[in-house]
XYZ file of C-alpha atoms in Angstrom:
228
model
C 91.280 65.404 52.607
C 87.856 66.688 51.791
C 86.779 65.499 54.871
C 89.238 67.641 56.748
C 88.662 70.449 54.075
C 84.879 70.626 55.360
C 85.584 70.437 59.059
C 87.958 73.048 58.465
C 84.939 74.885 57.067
C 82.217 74.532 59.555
C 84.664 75.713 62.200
C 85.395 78.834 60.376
C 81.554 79.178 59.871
C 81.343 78.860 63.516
C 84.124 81.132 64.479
C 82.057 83.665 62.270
C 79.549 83.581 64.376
C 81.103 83.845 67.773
C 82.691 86.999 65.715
C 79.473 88.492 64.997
C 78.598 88.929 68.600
C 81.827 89.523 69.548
C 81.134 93.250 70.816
C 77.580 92.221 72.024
C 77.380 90.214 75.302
C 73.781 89.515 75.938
C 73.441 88.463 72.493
C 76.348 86.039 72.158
C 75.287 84.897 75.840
C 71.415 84.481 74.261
C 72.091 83.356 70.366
C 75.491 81.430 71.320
C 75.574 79.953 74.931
C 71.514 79.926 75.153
C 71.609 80.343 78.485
C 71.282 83.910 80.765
C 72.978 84.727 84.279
C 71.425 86.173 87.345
C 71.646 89.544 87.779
C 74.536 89.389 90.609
C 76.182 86.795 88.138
C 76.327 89.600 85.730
C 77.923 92.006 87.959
C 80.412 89.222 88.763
C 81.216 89.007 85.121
C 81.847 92.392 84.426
C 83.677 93.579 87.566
C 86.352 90.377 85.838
C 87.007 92.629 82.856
C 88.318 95.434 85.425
C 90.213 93.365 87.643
C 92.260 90.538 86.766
C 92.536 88.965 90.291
C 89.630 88.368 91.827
C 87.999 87.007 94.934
C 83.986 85.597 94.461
C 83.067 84.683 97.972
C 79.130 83.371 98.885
C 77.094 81.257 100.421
C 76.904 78.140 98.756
C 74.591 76.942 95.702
C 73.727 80.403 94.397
C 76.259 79.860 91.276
C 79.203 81.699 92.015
C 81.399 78.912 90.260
C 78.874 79.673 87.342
C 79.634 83.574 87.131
C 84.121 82.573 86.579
C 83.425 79.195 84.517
C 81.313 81.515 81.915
C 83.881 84.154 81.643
C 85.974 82.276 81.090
C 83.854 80.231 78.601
C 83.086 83.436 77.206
C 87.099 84.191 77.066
C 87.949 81.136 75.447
C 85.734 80.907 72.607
C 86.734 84.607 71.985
C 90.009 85.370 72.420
C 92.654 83.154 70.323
C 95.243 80.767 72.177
C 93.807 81.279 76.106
C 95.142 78.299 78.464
C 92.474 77.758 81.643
C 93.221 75.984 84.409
C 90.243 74.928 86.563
C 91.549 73.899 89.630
C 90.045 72.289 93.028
C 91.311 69.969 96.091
C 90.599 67.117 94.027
C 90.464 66.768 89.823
C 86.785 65.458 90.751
C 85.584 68.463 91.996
C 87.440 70.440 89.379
C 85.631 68.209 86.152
C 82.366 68.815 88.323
C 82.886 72.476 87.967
C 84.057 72.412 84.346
C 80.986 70.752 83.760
C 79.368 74.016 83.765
C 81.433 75.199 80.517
C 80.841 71.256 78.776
C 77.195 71.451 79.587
C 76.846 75.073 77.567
C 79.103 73.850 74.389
C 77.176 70.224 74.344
C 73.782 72.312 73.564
C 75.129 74.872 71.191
C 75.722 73.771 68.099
C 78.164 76.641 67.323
C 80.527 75.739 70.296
C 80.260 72.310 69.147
C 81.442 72.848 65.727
C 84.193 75.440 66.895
C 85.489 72.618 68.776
C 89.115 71.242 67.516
C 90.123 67.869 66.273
C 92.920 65.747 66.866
C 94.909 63.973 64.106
C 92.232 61.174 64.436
C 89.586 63.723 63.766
C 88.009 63.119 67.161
C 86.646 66.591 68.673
C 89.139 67.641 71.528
C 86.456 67.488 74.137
C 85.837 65.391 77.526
C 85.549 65.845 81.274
C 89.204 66.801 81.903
C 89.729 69.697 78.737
C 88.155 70.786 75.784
C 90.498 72.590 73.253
C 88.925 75.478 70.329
C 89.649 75.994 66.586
C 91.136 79.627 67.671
C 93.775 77.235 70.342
C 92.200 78.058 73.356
C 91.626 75.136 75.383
C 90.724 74.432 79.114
C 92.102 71.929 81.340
C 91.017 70.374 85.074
C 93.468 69.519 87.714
C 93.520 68.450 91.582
C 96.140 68.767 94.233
C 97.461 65.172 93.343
C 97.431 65.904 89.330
C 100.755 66.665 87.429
C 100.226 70.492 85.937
C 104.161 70.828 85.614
C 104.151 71.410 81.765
C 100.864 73.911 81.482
C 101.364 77.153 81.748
C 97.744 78.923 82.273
C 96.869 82.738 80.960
C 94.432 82.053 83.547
C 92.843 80.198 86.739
C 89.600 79.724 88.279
C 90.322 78.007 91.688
C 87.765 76.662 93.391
C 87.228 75.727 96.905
C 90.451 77.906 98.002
C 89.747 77.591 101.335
C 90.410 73.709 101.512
C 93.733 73.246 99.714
C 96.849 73.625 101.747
C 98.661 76.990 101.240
C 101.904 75.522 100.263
C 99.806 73.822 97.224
C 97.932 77.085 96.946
C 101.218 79.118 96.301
C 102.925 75.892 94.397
C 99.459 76.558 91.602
C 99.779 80.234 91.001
C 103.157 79.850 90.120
C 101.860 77.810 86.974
C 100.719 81.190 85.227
C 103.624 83.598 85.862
C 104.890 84.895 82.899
C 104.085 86.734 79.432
C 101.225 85.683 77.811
C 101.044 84.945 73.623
C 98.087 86.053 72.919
C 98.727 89.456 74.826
C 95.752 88.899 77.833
C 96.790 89.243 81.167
C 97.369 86.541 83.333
C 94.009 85.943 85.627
C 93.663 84.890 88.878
C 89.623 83.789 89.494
C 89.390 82.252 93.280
C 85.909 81.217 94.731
C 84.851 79.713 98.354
C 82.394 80.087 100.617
C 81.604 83.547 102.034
C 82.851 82.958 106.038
C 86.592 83.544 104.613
C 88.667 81.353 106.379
C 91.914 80.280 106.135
C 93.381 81.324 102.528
C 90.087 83.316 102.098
C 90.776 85.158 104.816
C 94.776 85.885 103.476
C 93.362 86.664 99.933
C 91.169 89.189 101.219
C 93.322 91.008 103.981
C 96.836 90.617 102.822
C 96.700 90.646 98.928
C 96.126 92.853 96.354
C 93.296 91.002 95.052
C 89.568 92.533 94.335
C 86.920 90.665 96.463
C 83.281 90.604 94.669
C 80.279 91.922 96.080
C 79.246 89.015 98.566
C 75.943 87.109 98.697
C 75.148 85.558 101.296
C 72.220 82.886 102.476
C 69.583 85.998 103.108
C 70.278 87.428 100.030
C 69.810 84.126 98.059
C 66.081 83.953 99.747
C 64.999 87.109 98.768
C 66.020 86.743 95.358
C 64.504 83.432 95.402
C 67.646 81.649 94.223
C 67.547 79.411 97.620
C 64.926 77.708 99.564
C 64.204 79.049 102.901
C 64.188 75.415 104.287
């Protein structure tokens, strides 16, 4: 009992702190993640707080994925009882993409203690979901994984342009409906910037925002790719 009595306590210490920097973003993102983004990264981030649905389209390796996983990091550890689904063709890819999110709470010490436990006491946190002490938790599926029962406030789904549209459609319909916590549901896609196939549906015949693209010249100049 005491034992649970003082984990109870460092998470509410930690939540404390999250709540301090709660209206400050570059200071939670510097005192809190320990990490900062890249300037186009940034514009990413914010242009999610205006529109819910969202298109981030590149070149690859210039962190695109990074820009949605830390929003919706940033989200979770925030905002009480948020369900993420991070989706990709297969849960491999999707884990490898989470990893982002698990590789920012393993080196701060506040996301680590705002981390909750199960009944064993064990820290709900691994390579397929982590879950918060304010309920929000994030899980990782593939096309072949069962998502029946999860009902997601939001999605970051990654590598649109390789899943079959019939599985595309059959996802989204995981997050329709009202929300608990009162957020909107989100809709956070990401592939490569030639926008084929559902890219190219997303971005002609929905009502979705596409981001800014960067492609391969702009990743040279600002020195984010090697021009070999």
């Amino acid at each position: 009992m005491a034992r649970e009595s003082k984990i109870t306590q460092v998470a509410n210490v930690a939540e404390k702190v999250i709540q301090r920097y709660k209206d400050d973003v570059f200071e939670r993102f510097r005192v809190i993640y320990q990490m900062e983004l890249r300037p186009f990264q940034w514009e990413w981030f914010f242009l999610m707080d205006k529109y819910p649905d969202v298109l981030v389209k590149s070149c690859k390796r210039v962190g695109k994925s990074v820009a949605v996983q830390m929003k919706h990091l940033d989200e979770n550890a925030i905002i009480p009882d948020e369900e993420e689904m991070v989706f990709a063709p297969t849960l491999d890819q999707a884990t490898n993409i989470r990893g982002i999110q698990n590789d920012v709470i393993e080196r701060s010490p506040v996301l680590k203690a705002f981390l909750k436990r199960n009944e064993q006491g064990k820290t709900i946190f691994g390579k397929t979901e982590y879950q918060f002490y304010n309920n929000s938790q994030s899980r990782c599926f593939g096309v072949r994984s069962n998502f029946e029962s999860f009902n997601a406030t939001k999605q970051h789904i990654d590598e649109v342009d390789d899943i079959p549209f019939d599985e595309f459609r059959r996802i989204l319909g995981r997050s329709i409906g009202m929300n608990k916590n009162g957020q909107p549901n989100r809709h956070r896609f990401s592939g490569v910037i030639w926008g084929k196939l559902n890219i190219y549906k997303i971005e002609n015949e929905w009502d979705y925002f596409v981001m800014p693209p960067l492609d391969v010249y702009d990743g040279i100049n600002g020195g984010w790719l090697d021009r070999e």
